CSV table of C-alpha atoms in Angstrom, one decimal:
chain,number,residue,atom,x,y,z
A,794,UNK,CA,-37.1,170.9,11.3
A,795,UNK,CA,-39.3,172.0,14.0
A,796,UNK,CA,-38.6,172.6,17.8
A,797,UNK,CA,-39.7,169.3,18.9
A,798,UNK,CA,-37.4,167.5,16.2
A,799,UNK,CA,-34.2,169.3,17.0
A,800,UNK,CA,-35.3,169.4,21.0
A,801,UNK,CA,-35.5,165.5,19.8
A,802,UNK,CA,-32.2,165.2,17.8
A,803,UNK,CA,-30.3,167.2,20.7
A,804,UNK,CA,-31.7,164.9,23.4
A,805,UNK,CA,-30.4,161.4,21.2
A,806,UNK,CA,-27.1,163.1,21.0
A,807,UNK,CA,-26.3,163.9,24.6
A,808,UNK,CA,-27.7,160.4,25.5
A,809,UNK,CA,-25.7,158.7,23.5
A,810,UNK,CA,-22.6,160.5,24.6
A,811,UNK,CA,-24.0,159.9,27.6
A,812,UNK,CA,-24.2,156.0,26.6
A,813,UNK,CA,-20.5,156.0,25.3
A,814,UNK,CA,-19.5,157.4,28.6
A,815,UNK,CA,-20.6,154.4,30.5
A,816,UNK,CA,-19.8,151.4,28.7
A,817,UNK,CA,-16.2,153.4,27.8
A,818,UNK,CA,-14.6,151.5,30.4
A,819,UNK,CA,-15.7,148.2,29.2
A,820,UNK,CA,-15.9,148.8,25.4
A,821,UNK,CA,-13.1,146.6,23.9
A,822,UNK,CA,-15.0,143.7,25.7
A,823,UNK,CA,-18.5,144.9,24.1
A,824,UNK,CA,-16.7,144.9,20.9
A,825,UNK,CA,-15.1,141.3,21.9
A,826,UNK,CA,-18.5,139.8,22.7
A,827,UNK,CA,-20.1,141.1,19.2
A,828,UNK,CA,-17.0,139.0,17.3
A,829,UNK,CA,-17.6,136.4,19.3
A,830,UNK,CA,-21.7,136.5,18.8
A,831,UNK,CA,-20.6,136.6,15.1
A,832,UNK,CA,-18.6,133.6,15.2
A,833,UNK,CA,-20.9,131.4,16.9
A,834,UNK,CA,-23.9,132.4,15.1
A,835,UNK,CA,-24.1,129.8,12.8
A,836,UNK,CA,-23.4,126.9,14.7
A,837,UNK,CA,-26.1,128.8,17.0
A,838,UNK,CA,-28.9,129.0,13.8
A,839,UNK,CA,-27.9,125.0,13.4
A,840,UNK,CA,-28.1,123.8,16.9
A,841,UNK,CA,-31.0,125.7,17.1
A,842,UNK,CA,-33.0,123.8,14.5
A,843,UNK,CA,-32.1,120.6,15.6
A,844,UNK,CA,-33.1,121.2,19.1
A,845,UNK,CA,-36.8,122.9,17.7
A,846,UNK,CA,-37.8,119.2,17.2
A,847,UNK,CA,-37.4,118.2,21.1
A,848,UNK,CA,-38.5,121.8,22.7
A,849,UNK,CA,-40.0,125.5,22.3
A,850,UNK,CA,-38.1,127.7,19.7
A,851,UNK,CA,-37.7,130.1,22.7
A,852,UNK,CA,-36.2,127.6,25.0
A,853,UNK,CA,-34.1,125.7,22.4
A,854,UNK,CA,-32.5,129.4,21.1
A,855,UNK,CA,-31.7,129.3,25.0
A,856,UNK,CA,-30.2,125.9,25.6
A,857,UNK,CA,-28.0,126.5,22.0
A,858,UNK,CA,-27.1,130.0,23.2
A,859,UNK,CA,-25.9,128.3,26.8
A,860,UNK,CA,-24.5,124.9,25.5
A,861,UNK,CA,-22.2,127.3,22.8
A,862,UNK,CA,-21.2,129.9,25.6
A,863,UNK,CA,-20.1,126.9,27.5
A,864,UNK,CA,-18.2,125.1,24.4
A,865,UNK,CA,-16.4,128.2,24.1
A,866,UNK,CA,-15.5,129.0,28.0
A,867,UNK,CA,-14.3,125.4,27.6
A,868,UNK,CA,-12.2,125.7,24.1
A,869,UNK,CA,-11.1,128.6,24.2
A,870,UNK,CA,-11.6,130.9,26.8
A,871,UNK,CA,-9.7,128.8,29.1
A,872,UNK,CA,-7.2,128.0,26.9
A,873,UNK,CA,-6.6,131.4,26.3
A,874,UNK,CA,-6.4,132.7,30.0
A,875,UNK,CA,-3.9,130.3,30.6
A,876,UNK,CA,-1.6,131.2,27.6
A,877,UNK,CA,-2.3,134.9,28.9
A,878,UNK,CA,-1.1,134.2,32.5
A,879,UNK,CA,1.9,132.9,31.2
A,880,UNK,CA,2.6,135.4,28.7
A,881,UNK,CA,2.4,138.2,31.4
A,882,UNK,CA,4.2,135.9,34.0
A,883,UNK,CA,7.3,135.7,31.0
A,884,UNK,CA,6.6,139.5,30.3
A,885,UNK,CA,7.2,140.8,33.1
A,886,UNK,CA,10.2,138.8,34.3
A,887,UNK,CA,11.8,139.8,30.9
A,888,UNK,CA,10.8,143.6,31.7
A,889,UNK,CA,12.4,142.9,35.3
A,890,UNK,CA,16.0,142.0,33.5
A,891,UNK,CA,15.2,138.6,34.0
A,892,UNK,CA,15.5,135.7,30.9
A,893,UNK,CA,16.0,132.5,30.3
A,894,UNK,CA,17.9,133.1,27.2
A,895,UNK,CA,21.9,133.2,27.2
A,896,UNK,CA,22.2,136.6,26.0
A,897,UNK,CA,26.0,136.4,27.5
A,898,UNK,CA,26.7,134.1,24.4
A,899,UNK,CA,24.2,136.2,21.8
A,900,UNK,CA,26.7,139.2,23.0
A,901,UNK,CA,30.2,136.9,22.8
A,902,UNK,CA,29.2,135.7,19.1
A,903,UNK,CA,28.3,139.5,18.0
A,904,UNK,CA,31.6,141.4,19.9
A,905,UNK,CA,33.8,138.4,17.9
A,906,UNK,CA,31.8,139.1,14.3
A,907,UNK,CA,31.6,142.7,14.8
A,908,UNK,CA,34.1,143.7,17.4
A,909,UNK,CA,31.0,145.7,18.9
A,910,UNK,CA,30.2,144.9,22.4
A,911,UNK,CA,26.1,145.2,22.1
A,912,UNK,CA,24.3,145.4,25.4
A,913,UNK,CA,21.5,142.4,24.4
A,914,UNK,CA,20.3,142.0,27.9
A,915,UNK,CA,19.5,145.7,27.7
A,916,UNK,CA,17.4,145.9,24.9
A,917,UNK,CA,15.5,143.1,26.1
A,918,UNK,CA,14.8,144.9,29.2
A,919,UNK,CA,14.0,148.1,27.2
A,920,UNK,CA,11.2,146.0,24.8
A,921,UNK,CA,9.8,144.2,27.8
A,922,UNK,CA,9.2,147.4,29.6
A,923,UNK,CA,7.5,148.8,26.4
A,924,UNK,CA,5.4,146.1,26.2
A,925,UNK,CA,4.3,146.0,30.0
A,926,UNK,CA,3.5,150.1,29.6
A,927,UNK,CA,1.7,150.0,26.3
A,928,UNK,CA,-0.2,146.5,27.1
A,929,UNK,CA,-1.2,147.3,31.2
A,930,UNK,CA,-0.3,151.3,31.8
A,931,UNK,CA,2.7,149.8,33.7
A,932,UNK,CA,3.7,147.1,36.3
A,933,UNK,CA,1.0,148.2,38.8
A,934,UNK,CA,-1.5,148.5,36.1
A,935,UNK,CA,-0.9,144.3,35.6
A,936,UNK,CA,-3.3,143.4,38.3
A,937,UNK,CA,-6.0,146.0,38.1
A,938,UNK,CA,-6.0,144.5,34.3
A,939,UNK,CA,-6.5,141.5,35.6
A,940,UNK,CA,-9.6,142.3,37.5
A,941,UNK,CA,-10.9,144.5,35.1
A,942,UNK,CA,-10.6,141.9,32.3
A,943,UNK,CA,-12.1,139.2,34.8
A,944,UNK,CA,-15.1,141.8,35.1
A,945,UNK,CA,-15.1,142.3,31.3
A,946,UNK,CA,-14.9,139.2,30.4
A,947,UNK,CA,-18.3,138.0,32.5
A,948,UNK,CA,-20.1,140.8,30.7
A,949,UNK,CA,-18.9,139.7,27.9
A,950,UNK,CA,-20.6,136.3,28.3
A,951,UNK,CA,-23.9,137.7,29.1
A,952,UNK,CA,-23.6,140.0,26.3
A,953,UNK,CA,-23.1,136.9,23.6
A,954,UNK,CA,-25.7,134.6,25.0
A,955,UNK,CA,-28.3,137.6,24.5
A,956,UNK,CA,-26.8,138.9,21.3
A,957,UNK,CA,-27.4,135.0,20.1
A,958,UNK,CA,-30.8,135.5,21.1
A,959,UNK,CA,-31.8,138.8,20.3
A,960,UNK,CA,-29.0,139.4,17.2
A,961,UNK,CA,-31.2,138.9,13.9
A,962,UNK,CA,-33.9,141.2,15.5
A,963,UNK,CA,-30.8,144.0,16.0
A,964,UNK,CA,-30.2,143.6,12.4
A,965,UNK,CA,-33.4,143.5,11.3
A,966,UNK,CA,-33.8,146.6,13.2
A,967,UNK,CA,-30.7,148.7,11.6
A,968,UNK,CA,-32.3,147.2,8.2
A,969,UNK,CA,-35.4,148.9,8.8
A,970,UNK,CA,-34.2,152.0,11.2
A,971,UNK,CA,-31.4,153.3,8.4
A,972,UNK,CA,-31.8,156.2,6.7
A,973,UNK,CA,-30.2,154.7,3.5
A,974,UNK,CA,-32.0,152.9,0.6
A,975,UNK,CA,-32.9,149.8,1.5
A,976,UNK,CA,-30.8,148.2,-1.4
A,977,UNK,CA,-28.0,150.3,0.1
A,978,UNK,CA,-28.5,149.3,3.8
A,979,UNK,CA,-28.6,145.6,2.4
A,980,UNK,CA,-25.2,146.0,0.5
A,981,UNK,CA,-24.0,147.7,3.3
A,982,UNK,CA,-24.6,144.8,5.9
A,983,UNK,CA,-23.1,142.4,3.6
A,984,UNK,CA,-19.6,143.9,2.9
A,985,UNK,CA,-19.4,144.4,6.8
A,986,UNK,CA,-20.5,140.4,7.2
A,987,UNK,CA,-17.8,139.3,4.4
A,988,UNK,CA,-15.2,141.6,5.6
A,989,UNK,CA,-15.9,140.6,9.3
A,990,UNK,CA,-16.1,137.3,8.5
A,991,UNK,CA,-13.0,137.8,6.0
A,992,UNK,CA,-10.5,139.4,8.7
A,993,UNK,CA,-11.6,137.2,12.0
A,994,UNK,CA,-11.6,133.4,10.1
A,995,UNK,CA,-9.1,134.5,7.8
A,996,UNK,CA,-6.2,136.6,8.6
A,997,UNK,CA,-6.6,136.5,12.2
A,998,UNK,CA,-7.0,132.7,12.6
A,999,UNK,CA,-4.4,131.8,9.8
A,1000,UNK,CA,-2.0,133.8,12.4
A,1001,UNK,CA,-2.6,132.3,15.0
A,1002,UNK,CA,-2.5,128.8,13.5
A,1003,UNK,CA,1.2,129.3,12.3
A,1004,UNK,CA,1.8,130.6,15.9
A,1005,UNK,CA,0.7,127.9,17.3
A,1006,UNK,CA,2.7,125.8,14.7
A,1007,UNK,CA,5.4,128.2,15.0
A,1008,UNK,CA,5.5,127.9,19.3
A,1009,UNK,CA,5.3,124.1,18.9
A,1010,UNK,CA,8.8,124.3,16.9
A,1011,UNK,CA,10.3,126.5,19.1
A,1012,UNK,CA,9.2,124.3,22.0
A,1013,UNK,CA,11.0,121.4,20.7
A,1014,UNK,CA,14.2,123.2,20.0
A,1015,UNK,CA,14.4,124.1,23.5
A,1016,UNK,CA,14.0,127.9,23.2
A,1017,UNK,CA,13.1,129.9,26.4
A,1018,UNK,CA,9.9,131.3,27.1
A,1019,UNK,CA,8.0,129.7,24.4
A,1020,UNK,CA,4.2,131.5,25.1
A,1021,UNK,CA,6.0,134.6,24.9
A,1022,UNK,CA,7.7,134.2,21.8
A,1023,UNK,CA,4.4,132.3,20.2
A,1024,UNK,CA,2.3,135.3,21.4
A,1025,UNK,CA,4.6,137.4,19.5
A,1026,UNK,CA,4.7,135.6,16.1
A,1027,UNK,CA,0.7,135.8,16.6
A,1028,UNK,CA,1.0,139.5,15.8
A,1029,UNK,CA,3.9,139.3,13.3
A,1030,UNK,CA,2.1,136.2,11.7
A,1031,UNK,CA,0.0,138.7,10.4
A,1032,UNK,CA,2.2,139.6,7.7
A,1033,UNK,CA,2.3,137.2,5.1
A,1034,UNK,CA,5.7,134.9,4.6
A,1035,UNK,CA,7.9,136.8,6.4
A,1036,UNK,CA,6.2,137.4,9.8
A,1037,UNK,CA,6.7,134.7,11.8
A,1038,UNK,CA,10.1,134.3,10.5
A,1039,UNK,CA,11.1,137.4,12.8
A,1040,UNK,CA,11.1,135.2,15.7
A,1041,UNK,CA,12.1,131.6,14.6
A,1042,UNK,CA,14.8,132.3,12.5
A,1043,UNK,CA,16.7,134.4,14.8
A,1044,UNK,CA,15.9,131.8,17.3
A,1045,UNK,CA,17.4,128.8,15.1
A,1046,UNK,CA,20.3,131.2,15.0
A,1047,UNK,CA,20.5,131.7,19.1
A,1048,UNK,CA,20.8,127.6,19.4
A,1049,UNK,CA,23.6,127.7,17.1
A,1050,UNK,CA,25.5,130.6,19.0
A,1051,UNK,CA,25.2,128.5,22.3
A,1052,UNK,CA,26.7,125.2,20.4
A,1053,UNK,CA,22.9,123.8,20.3
A,1054,UNK,CA,23.8,123.2,15.9
A,1055,UNK,CA,21.5,120.0,15.8
A,1056,UNK,CA,18.1,121.9,17.6
A,1057,UNK,CA,19.3,125.0,15.3
A,1058,UNK,CA,19.2,122.7,12.4
A,1059,UNK,CA,16.1,121.6,13.1
A,1060,UNK,CA,14.3,124.5,13.7
A,1061,UNK,CA,15.5,126.0,10.3
A,1062,UNK,CA,14.2,123.1,8.4
A,1063,UNK,CA,11.0,123.0,10.1
A,1064,UNK,CA,10.7,126.4,9.6
A,1065,UNK,CA,10.8,126.1,6.0
A,1066,UNK,CA,8.7,122.7,5.5
A,1067,UNK,CA,6.4,123.2,8.5
A,1068,UNK,CA,5.9,127.1,9.3
A,1069,UNK,CA,6.2,128.6,6.0
A,1070,UNK,CA,4.0,126.4,4.3
A,1071,UNK,CA,1.0,127.1,7.1
A,1072,UNK,CA,1.3,130.5,5.5
A,1073,UNK,CA,1.2,129.3,1.6
A,1074,UNK,CA,-2.0,127.0,1.9
A,1075,UNK,CA,-3.7,128.1,4.8
A,1076,UNK,CA,-4.9,131.2,3.9
A,1077,UNK,CA,-5.8,131.0,0.2
A,1078,UNK,CA,-8.1,128.1,1.5
A,1079,UNK,CA,-9.0,130.3,4.5
A,1080,UNK,CA,-9.3,133.4,3.7
A,1081,UNK,CA,-12.9,134.2,2.2
A,1082,UNK,CA,-11.6,135.7,-1.3
A,1083,UNK,CA,-14.3,139.0,-1.0
A,1084,UNK,CA,-12.4,140.3,1.8
A,1085,UNK,CA,-9.7,141.9,0.0
A,1086,UNK,CA,-7.4,143.8,3.1
A,1087,UNK,CA,-4.0,145.1,2.7
A,1088,UNK,CA,-2.1,142.6,5.0
A,1089,UNK,CA,0.1,145.8,6.3
A,1090,UNK,CA,-3.6,147.1,6.9
A,1091,UNK,CA,-4.5,144.3,9.4
A,1092,UNK,CA,-1.0,144.8,10.9
A,1093,UNK,CA,-1.6,148.5,11.5
A,1094,UNK,CA,-5.3,147.4,13.0
A,1095,UNK,CA,-4.0,144.8,15.5
A,1096,UNK,CA,-1.0,147.5,16.6
A,1097,UNK,CA,-3.3,150.2,17.2
A,1098,UNK,CA,-6.2,148.1,18.6
A,1099,UNK,CA,-3.4,146.4,21.2
A,1100,UNK,CA,-2.2,150.2,21.9
A,1101,UNK,CA,-5.9,151.5,21.9
A,1102,UNK,CA,-7.8,148.8,24.3
A,1103,UNK,CA,-5.0,146.0,25.4
A,1104,UNK,CA,-5.1,142.6,24.6
A,1105,UNK,CA,-7.8,142.4,22.6
A,1106,UNK,CA,-7.7,144.8,20.3
A,1107,UNK,CA,-5.1,142.0,18.6
A,1108,UNK,CA,-9.1,141.1,17.2
A,1109,UNK,CA,-10.9,144.7,17.3
A,1110,UNK,CA,-8.6,146.6,15.4
A,1111,UNK,CA,-8.5,144.8,12.3
A,1112,UNK,CA,-12.4,144.6,12.8
A,1113,UNK,CA,-12.9,148.4,13.3
A,1114,UNK,CA,-10.6,148.6,9.6
A,1115,UNK,CA,-12.4,146.3,7.7
A,1116,UNK,CA,-15.9,147.7,8.6
A,1117,UNK,CA,-14.5,151.2,7.5
A,1118,UNK,CA,-13.3,149.6,4.5
A,1119,UNK,CA,-16.6,148.0,3.7
A,1120,UNK,CA,-18.4,151.5,4.5
A,1121,UNK,CA,-16.0,153.3,1.8
A,1122,UNK,CA,-16.8,150.2,-0.5
A,1123,UNK,CA,-20.4,150.6,-0.4
A,1124,UNK,CA,-20.0,154.6,-0.5
A,1125,UNK,CA,-17.8,154.5,-3.7
A,1126,UNK,CA,-20.3,151.8,-5.4
A,1127,UNK,CA,-23.7,153.2,-4.4
A,1128,UNK,CA,-23.0,156.9,-4.5
A,1129,UNK,CA,-20.0,157.8,-7.1
A,1130,UNK,CA,-22.4,159.0,-9.3
A,1131,UNK,CA,-23.7,162.0,-6.9
């Protein structure tokens, strides 16, 4: 390696570090935009083919990208923003010691059964404070997080637009510039594609569906702070079979304790007959069978992602681990003999 090559490599490393430093405050939104573009791209490709019959190719691509982004705003971002707002409101209330749950009835029932005097209210408040600290860096960070999220969301939408239009060219550039052999690069890209689709469309979408169905059951049964508990179930539902049960099971018991036996029995039956069935039948149907990731690994990615980058880590964490798994699998198959 001559001096020119060494200098160029040093310059590339320095500029890469500077680039990372510049985008680091919004890195989760950059990754989230890539994930959203990844999900929307099949629809973009089909819509572009239809529009090409009426307009030029480039204008068709632009019109398709704008249409899909507007559709995503209406169908996903606005509802998610509302749910997030309600979740933050309920979470900060719990962290401040304010909750609609009949804590006194629970403490009295536990005291009757065990002879102990538990402080359920204090436990809820401590858990709320821990979540506020983890997600937002404390109460003072909630407003800063909201402002940063608004800016990051605007940036993400612009990135989604340009990723939909220029994404295939970028993937082609990666294939051409990769130092790996062409067949290894193609294998790695295919594995990352399958793994990402399996994680996003499989594990996460099924968990969100199960949480939504369970949240409707909690709402029908009269459980307070439904949005908050639905968010909790969305995380726990990444554990097959038993995840969401950690919320709706105690919720059914809570209703019985406060003398709402009919509602408690309804929620228990609904949980077994409907919520559990969503996991049993939807997961095998939706998840790509080639994306084999242990649910415990997915859950680790969710918690690690939330702790590292905030709410968007719910999606970013599992994707990062999935890409790592795809890379390791490619190395094992293509370089194991070396």
